[in-house]
Amino acid sequence: MFFKKFKNEENYLEFKNIINDIRLHEKVKEMNNYMQHSSTSCYNHCLHVAYYTYLICKKFKLDYFSATRAAMLHDFFLYDWHEHRKVNSFKELHAFSHPKIALENSIKNFTLNDLEKDVIVKHMWPLTIKLPKYKESYIVTFVDKYCATVEFFKYLNKKYKLRMVYRYAYIFLTILFVRF
C-alpha cells in the first residue's frame, strides 16, 4: 500500500486526512480500473501526484490542503484513454480534453474552490495553453510530469529486466536440450 512509504507519521496522518473523503469515494475508486502510464493505475498515479504536491506545497507554505485535494482529482476522467484515441478533432484528443472532463466529474462529486478548479483544468499546461493562475497549479503540473516520467521508466526497467530473464532462460534451455 502506498501509505506505508511515509517516513513521518505526522505527515502520513495529515496527508491521509486531507484526501480521505476523496480516496474512499466510490467514483474515485473506479480510477483503479483504468491504466494511466504503462502499468500504473490512474488512481495510483493521482495518489503519487497528490503526495508529492502535499510535500512541496507544505514546504513552501502554500495552500497544500487545496493543492493536494486537486492533485488527487486531476485525472478523474473515468475512461480508458488508450481506447479514446478514435476522435474527430484535435481538441478531442485525450491530452487536451481530459482536464475538462476531470473537472466536470470533480464538480459533480465534490465541492471545489477556485484553486482546486484551476489545478485540475490546467494541469496539462503548456498543452492546454491557458496559464495556471496559482503557484500550486504550476506545482501540480510539474509534479504530474515528474510522476508520469518515473512511472514510464519503472515500466521500461521492469519490461527489459523481464526480457533479460526470458533471454537467459531461453539460452539455458537451448544449452540443456542441445547437450541431451
XYZ file of N, CA and C in Angstrom:
540
model
N 0.837 -1.201 0.000
C 0.000 0.000 0.000
C 0.865 1.242 0.000
N 0.456 2.239 -0.701
C 1.199 3.477 -0.869
C 1.524 4.147 0.465
N 0.592 4.135 1.383
C 0.768 4.870 2.629
C 1.886 4.328 3.510
N 2.371 3.138 3.245
C 3.480 2.584 4.023
C 4.797 3.282 3.702
N 4.842 4.057 2.627
C 6.067 4.726 2.206
C 6.410 5.940 3.070
N 5.476 6.422 3.861
C 5.707 7.617 4.652
C 6.718 7.367 5.752
N 7.663 8.280 5.869
C 8.657 8.181 6.924
C 8.224 8.960 8.166
N 7.401 9.969 7.972
C 6.964 10.839 9.048
C 5.491 10.550 9.368
N 5.235 10.060 10.549
C 3.871 9.681 10.954
C 2.908 10.870 10.907
N 3.404 12.029 11.293
C 2.562 13.227 11.301
C 2.132 13.585 9.870
N 3.078 13.548 8.924
C 2.748 13.810 7.521
C 1.777 12.759 6.989
N 2.003 11.520 7.358
C 1.129 10.425 6.932
C -0.313 10.703 7.332
N -0.523 11.033 8.595
C -1.886 11.267 9.082
C -2.505 12.497 8.434
N -1.727 13.550 8.298
C -2.264 14.769 7.700
C -2.624 14.548 6.231
N -1.718 13.949 5.473
C -1.991 13.672 4.065
C -3.233 12.798 3.914
N -3.292 11.744 4.694
C -4.427 10.814 4.627
C -5.737 11.535 4.961
N -5.718 12.390 5.970
C -6.923 13.127 6.341
C -7.361 14.122 5.267
N -6.396 14.717 4.586
C -6.723 15.692 3.541
C -7.479 15.036 2.393
N -7.063 13.840 2.001
C -7.674 13.199 0.824
C -8.624 12.057 1.178
N -8.868 11.838 2.447
C -9.630 10.664 2.872
C -10.998 10.553 2.202
N -11.774 11.632 2.198
C -13.108 11.569 1.587
C -13.012 11.325 0.082
N -11.948 11.817 -0.535
C -11.772 11.618 -1.983
C -11.372 10.180 -2.269
N -10.343 9.693 -1.596
C -9.825 8.351 -1.917
C -10.817 7.246 -1.581
N -11.743 7.496 -0.661
C -12.733 6.484 -0.294
C -14.036 6.600 -1.085
N -14.148 7.609 -1.924
C -15.347 7.828 -2.724
C -15.449 6.741 -3.804
N -16.636 6.196 -3.994
C -16.827 5.085 -4.944
C -16.395 5.437 -6.365
N -16.742 6.624 -6.833
C -16.368 7.025 -8.196
C -14.846 7.151 -8.334
N -14.195 7.682 -7.322
C -12.739 7.832 -7.353
C -12.076 6.455 -7.358
N -12.628 5.520 -6.613
C -12.082 4.159 -6.594
C -12.123 3.520 -7.987
N -13.055 3.958 -8.829
C -13.149 3.443 -10.199
C -11.887 3.749 -11.007
N -11.121 4.745 -10.585
C -9.877 5.079 -11.300
C -8.891 3.916 -11.260
N -9.073 2.991 -10.314
C -8.235 1.789 -10.262
C -8.443 0.894 -11.486
N -9.587 1.056 -12.169
C -9.913 0.230 -13.332
C -9.239 0.704 -14.620
N -8.588 1.851 -14.583
C -8.008 2.433 -15.789
C -6.506 2.627 -15.611
N -5.766 2.208 -16.619
C -4.317 2.365 -16.587
C -3.972 3.764 -17.073
N -3.049 4.368 -16.384
C -2.644 5.722 -16.742
C -1.358 5.701 -17.558
N -0.249 5.436 -16.910
C 1.050 5.380 -17.594
C 1.611 3.977 -17.458
N 1.607 3.273 -18.544
C 2.166 1.924 -18.621
C 1.478 0.974 -17.660
N 2.069 0.685 -16.512
C 1.465 -0.292 -15.593
C 0.954 0.350 -14.308
N 0.761 1.662 -14.295
C 0.264 2.381 -13.124
C -1.199 2.743 -13.336
N -2.031 2.446 -12.349
C -3.442 2.812 -12.468
C -3.593 4.325 -12.345
N -4.678 4.818 -12.856
C -4.980 6.242 -12.760
C -5.053 6.659 -11.285
N -5.642 5.807 -10.462
C -5.764 6.087 -9.025
C -4.386 6.228 -8.376
N -3.505 5.265 -8.625
C -2.163 5.319 -8.025
C -1.357 6.497 -8.545
N -1.518 6.808 -9.819
C -0.841 7.984 -10.376
C -1.287 9.239 -9.633
N -2.583 9.405 -9.463
C -3.107 10.585 -8.763
C -2.652 10.608 -7.304
N -2.585 9.459 -6.687
C -2.118 9.364 -5.304
C -0.661 9.829 -5.197
N 0.170 9.416 -6.130
C 1.575 9.841 -6.126
C 1.687 11.348 -6.358
N 0.938 11.860 -7.321
C 0.969 13.298 -7.603
C 0.481 14.074 -6.374
N -0.556 13.594 -5.730
C -1.079 14.267 -4.538
C -0.044 14.270 -3.408
N 0.639 13.166 -3.227
C 1.646 13.049 -2.158
C 2.790 14.040 -2.359
N 3.368 14.062 -3.553
C 4.485 14.978 -3.797
C 4.034 16.436 -3.807
N 2.820 16.684 -4.270
C 2.250 18.030 -4.203
C 2.120 18.467 -2.754
N 1.613 17.574 -1.920
C 1.466 17.849 -0.489
C 2.816 18.257 0.112
N 3.843 17.456 -0.126
C 5.164 17.731 0.454
C 5.738 19.071 -0.022
N 5.670 19.326 -1.321
C 6.254 20.555 -1.881
C 5.484 21.787 -1.416
N 4.161 21.743 -1.524
C 3.356 22.908 -1.139
C 3.467 23.191 0.360
N 3.544 22.155 1.158
C 3.699 22.358 2.606
C 5.061 22.985 2.898
N 6.098 22.511 2.242
C 7.458 23.036 2.440
C 7.529 24.518 2.103
N 6.841 24.932 1.039
C 6.882 26.328 0.605
C 5.743 27.172 1.178
N 5.029 26.614 2.164
C 3.965 27.320 2.875
C 2.878 27.862 1.933
N 2.500 27.009 0.981
C 1.408 27.326 0.065
C 0.143 26.620 0.549
N -0.930 26.733 -0.203
C -2.189 26.081 0.177
C -2.089 24.589 -0.152
N -1.404 23.862 0.713
C -1.178 22.434 0.459
C -2.459 21.623 0.589
N -3.404 22.092 1.363
C -4.671 21.377 1.525
C -5.415 21.316 0.188
N -5.674 22.476 -0.408
C -6.408 22.523 -1.684
C -5.606 21.896 -2.812
N -4.306 22.155 -2.839
C -3.459 21.605 -3.904
C -3.435 20.079 -3.861
N -3.358 19.517 -2.676
C -3.322 18.058 -2.520
C -4.632 17.435 -2.974
N -5.743 18.033 -2.571
C -7.054 17.513 -2.978
C -7.228 17.600 -4.498
N -6.819 18.708 -5.078
C -6.936 18.872 -6.531
C -6.024 17.890 -7.263
N -4.844 17.670 -6.729
C -3.919 16.721 -7.353
C -4.513 15.318 -7.355
N -5.236 14.974 -6.306
C -5.869 13.656 -6.244
C -6.978 13.526 -7.288
N -7.510 14.648 -7.736
C -8.617 14.638 -8.705
C -8.192 15.047 -10.119
N -6.923 15.347 -10.331
C -6.518 15.938 -11.612
C -6.764 15.023 -12.814
N -6.775 13.712 -12.623
C -7.055 12.779 -13.732
C -8.317 11.960 -13.465
N -9.317 12.580 -12.931
C -10.588 11.931 -12.578
C -11.505 11.905 -13.807
N -11.050 11.245 -14.893
C -11.804 11.250 -16.150
C -12.598 9.967 -16.380
N -12.253 8.853 -15.756
C -13.014 7.604 -15.753
C -13.290 6.981 -17.133
N -12.261 6.846 -17.923
C -12.355 6.082 -19.163
C -10.952 5.593 -19.517
N -10.888 4.619 -20.384
C -9.599 4.112 -20.834
C -9.115 5.020 -21.959
N -8.171 5.879 -21.651
C -7.720 6.849 -22.653
C -6.994 6.191 -23.818
N -6.554 4.966 -23.649
C -5.907 4.263 -24.755
C -6.929 3.932 -25.855
N -8.175 3.735 -25.451
C -9.262 3.463 -26.396
C -9.919 4.751 -26.878
N -9.634 5.846 -26.229
C -10.251 7.139 -26.518
C -9.595 7.830 -27.718
N -8.679 7.157 -28.379
C -7.900 7.758 -29.458
C -8.715 8.009 -30.722
N -9.830 7.332 -30.877
C -10.649 7.497 -32.075
C -11.488 8.764 -31.918
N -10.926 9.898 -32.325
C -11.588 11.189 -32.134
C -11.739 11.897 -33.475
N -12.646 12.877 -33.489
C -12.940 13.593 -34.723
C -12.137 14.880 -34.901
N -11.609 15.421 -33.810
C -10.873 16.677 -33.926
C -9.695 16.713 -32.962
N -8.831 17.670 -33.218
C -7.625 17.866 -32.400
C -7.994 18.150 -30.943
N -9.040 18.956 -30.729
C -9.475 19.329 -29.381
C -10.007 18.141 -28.585
N -10.406 17.085 -29.273
C -10.943 15.909 -28.598
C -9.858 14.934 -28.141
N -8.609 15.168 -28.535
C -7.527 14.286 -28.097
C -7.449 14.279 -26.573
N -7.134 13.139 -26.022
C -7.122 12.946 -24.573
C -6.314 14.016 -23.838
N -5.132 14.307 -24.313
C -4.264 15.275 -23.623
C -4.921 16.644 -23.488
N -5.769 17.005 -24.440
C -6.433 18.302 -24.416
C -7.794 18.267 -23.724
N -8.483 17.151 -23.817
C -9.861 17.092 -23.316
C -10.003 16.569 -21.885
N -9.093 15.732 -21.414
C -9.321 15.098 -20.114
C -9.298 16.052 -18.919
N -8.571 17.186 -18.957
C -8.668 18.085 -17.799
C -10.085 18.631 -17.587
N -10.772 18.950 -18.682
C -12.152 19.450 -18.568
C -13.089 18.351 -18.064
N -12.877 17.131 -18.541
C -13.707 16.004 -18.091
C -13.445 15.722 -16.613
N -12.184 15.770 -16.212
C -11.842 15.558 -14.799
C -12.470 16.642 -13.930
N -12.468 17.873 -14.407
C -13.085 18.964 -13.651
C -14.593 18.756 -13.531
N -15.238 18.383 -14.634
C -16.686 18.128 -14.598
C -17.019 17.012 -13.602
N -16.272 15.918 -13.647
C -16.501 14.811 -12.711
C -16.252 15.242 -11.262
N -15.245 16.054 -11.063
C -14.910 16.518 -9.721
C -16.003 17.423 -9.167
N -16.508 18.323 -10.000
C -17.571 19.236 -9.571
C -18.849 18.459 -9.242
N -19.139 17.405 -10.009
C -20.332 16.587 -9.755
C -20.261 15.874 -8.409
N -19.056 15.521 -7.972
C -18.903 14.673 -6.789
C -18.333 15.363 -5.557
N -17.762 16.556 -5.722
C -17.127 17.247 -4.595
C -17.354 18.748 -4.702
N -17.199 19.437 -3.587
C -17.236 20.890 -3.571
C -15.806 21.384 -3.739
N -15.585 22.207 -4.761
C -14.239 22.673 -5.073
C -14.127 24.184 -4.951
N -12.959 24.643 -4.511
C -12.710 26.081 -4.516
C -12.028 26.462 -5.840
N -11.770 27.756 -6.035
C -11.207 28.224 -7.303
C -9.817 27.655 -7.571
N -9.001 27.545 -6.546
C -7.658 26.990 -6.716
C -7.746 25.546 -7.191
N -8.588 24.753 -6.572
C -8.734 23.344 -6.960
C -9.202 23.214 -8.409
N -10.148 24.050 -8.798
C -10.636 24.030 -10.188
C -9.517 24.383 -11.161
N -8.727 25.399 -10.817
C -7.625 25.819 -11.678
C -6.585 24.713 -11.819
N -6.239 24.073 -10.729
C -5.261 22.980 -10.759
C -5.736 21.873 -11.697
N -6.969 21.454 -11.546
C -7.493 20.325 -12.330
C -7.551 20.663 -13.816
N -8.093 21.805 -14.145
C -8.307 22.123 -15.569
C -7.023 22.558 -16.285
N -6.006 22.977 -15.530
C -4.779 23.468 -16.170
C -3.557 22.588 -15.930
N -3.756 21.398 -15.401
C -2.592 20.563 -15.078
C -1.835 20.066 -16.318
N -2.403 20.207 -17.487
C -1.715 19.787 -18.713
C -1.018 20.956 -19.422
N -0.911 22.079 -18.746
C -0.164 23.195 -19.310
C 1.265 22.739 -19.583
N 1.886 23.063 -20.662
C 1.546 24.089 -21.646
C 0.677 23.607 -22.806
N 0.321 22.327 -22.847
C -0.547 21.844 -23.927
C -1.878 22.576 -23.972
N -2.442 22.849 -22.812
C -3.765 23.475 -22.764
C -3.686 24.993 -22.876
N -2.522 25.517 -23.120
C -2.227 26.913 -23.457
C -2.503 27.918 -22.327
N -3.702 27.938 -21.737
C -4.002 28.913 -20.693
C -3.064 28.717 -19.504
N -2.467 29.811 -19.081
C -1.537 29.757 -17.950
C -2.265 29.453 -16.643
N -1.672 28.616 -15.815
C -2.233 28.409 -14.474
C -2.249 29.729 -13.695
N -3.236 29.890 -12.850
C -3.417 31.130 -12.098
C -2.658 31.123 -10.771
N -2.435 29.947 -10.208
C -1.857 29.830 -8.872
C -0.514 29.099 -8.910
N 0.327 29.393 -7.932
C 1.610 28.682 -7.799
C 1.370 27.183 -7.630
N 0.344 26.838 -6.880
C 0.011 25.440 -6.641
C -0.331 24.710 -7.941
N -0.941 25.415 -8.881
C -1.272 24.813 -10.185
C -0.010 24.455 -10.951
N 0.978 25.325 -10.893
C 2.262 25.027 -11.541
C 2.929 23.824 -10.883
N 2.866 23.776 -9.569
C 3.492 22.663 -8.844
C 2.855 21.340 -9.260
N 1.527 21.285 -9.290
C 0.844 20.045 -9.703
C 1.200 19.706 -11.144
N 1.279 20.694 -11.999
C 1.644 20.469 -13.399
C 3.005 19.789 -13.502
N 3.984 20.321 -12.786
C 5.335 19.762 -12.865
C 5.451 18.427 -12.128
N 4.756 18.282 -11.019
C 4.769 17.007 -10.295
C 4.107 15.920 -11.137
N 3.046 16.271 -11.838
C 2.369 15.318 -12.725
C 3.333 14.816 -13.797
N 4.086 15.726 -14.405
C 5.049 15.329 -15.435
C 6.156 14.462 -14.829
N 6.601 14.828 -13.651
C 7.645 14.056 -12.968
C 7.160 12.628 -12.691
N 5.960 12.515 -12.094
C 5.418 11.188 -11.755
C 5.195 10.342 -13.010
N 4.696 10.961 -14.070
C 4.478 10.222 -15.320
C 5.803 9.694 -15.865
N 6.837 10.496 -15.790
C 8.157 10.073 -16.267
C 8.699 8.920 -15.433
N 8.600 9.029 -14.120
C 9.069 7.959 -13.225
C 8.302 6.668 -13.495
N 6.984 6.774 -13.623
C 6.158 5.589 -13.865
C 6.534 4.920 -15.192
N 6.780 5.722 -16.200
C 7.155 5.175 -17.502
C 8.498 4.453 -17.437
N 9.477 5.066 -16.787
C 10.798 4.435 -16.715
C 10.799 3.205 -15.805
N 9.972 3.193 -14.779
C 9.837 1.985 -13.952
C 9.276 0.846 -14.791
N 8.309 1.170 -15.632
C 7.720 0.178 -16.519
C 8.773 -0.365 -17.490
N 9.523 0.540 -18.106
C 10.564 0.111 -19.047
C 11.613 -0.754 -18.353
N 12.007 -0.352 -17.175
C 13.001 -1.107 -16.426
C 12.498 -2.520 -16.134
N 11.254 -2.612 -15.692
C 10.660 -3.919 -15.390
C 10.538 -4.758 -16.667
N 10.119 -4.134 -17.742
C 9.924 -4.839 -19.010
C 11.242 -5.399 -19.532
N 12.287 -4.595 -19.523
C 13.558 -5.060 -20.077
C 14.274 -6.040 -19.169
N 14.103 -5.911 -17.857
C 14.667 -6.927 -16.954
C 13.984 -8.263 -17.197
N 12.673 -8.215 -17.405
C 11.927 -9.432 -17.677
C 12.393 -10.059 -18.987
N 12.654 -9.224 -19.993
C 13.158 -9.738 -21.262
C 14.500 -10.429 -21.074
N 15.340 -9.855 -20.205
C 16.648 -10.461 -19.938
C 16.468 -11.841 -19.301
N 15.506 -11.951 -18.376
C 15.230 -13.241 -17.733
C 14.809 -14.257 -18.783
N 13.897 -13.868 -19.680
C 13.459 -14.774 -20.735
C 14.624 -15.159 -21.654
N 15.454 -14.179 -21.976
C 16.589 -14.448 -22.849
C 17.529 -15.477 -22.215
N 17.855 -15.277 -20.933
C 18.751 -16.217 -20.255
C 18.097 -17.584 -20.077
N 16.809 -17.606 -19.829
C 16.103 -18.885 -19.699
C 16.118 -19.621 -21.041
N 15.918 -18.896 -22.121
C 15.946 -19.492 -23.467
C 17.329 -20.064 -23.768
N 18.380 -19.309 -23.467
C 19.757 -19.779 -23.690
C 20.032 -21.026 -22.850
N 19.629 -20.970 -21.587
C 19.843 -22.109 -20.684
C 19.133 -23.356 -21.205
N 17.865 -23.196 -21.596
C 17.107 -24.346 -22.102
C 17.690 -24.874 -23.415
N 18.157 -23.964 -24.267
C 18.787 -24.376 -25.525
C 20.029 -25.213 -25.253
N 20.880 -24.733 -24.342
C 22.100 -25.467 -23.996
C 21.741 -26.821 -23.392
N 20.754 -26.841 -22.553
C 20.312 -28.070 -21.882
C 19.839 -29.095 -22.908
N 19.009 -28.685 -23.852
C 18.485 -29.620 -24.845
C 19.521 -30.040 -25.879
N 20.445 -29.141 -26.207
C 21.488 -29.478 -27.176
C 22.403 -30.561 -26.591
N 22.670 -30.502 -25.311
C 23.550 -31.463 -24.666
C 22.913 -32.861 -24.633
N 21.631 -32.949 -24.514
C 20.987 -34.260 -24.399
C 20.452 -34.634 -25.737
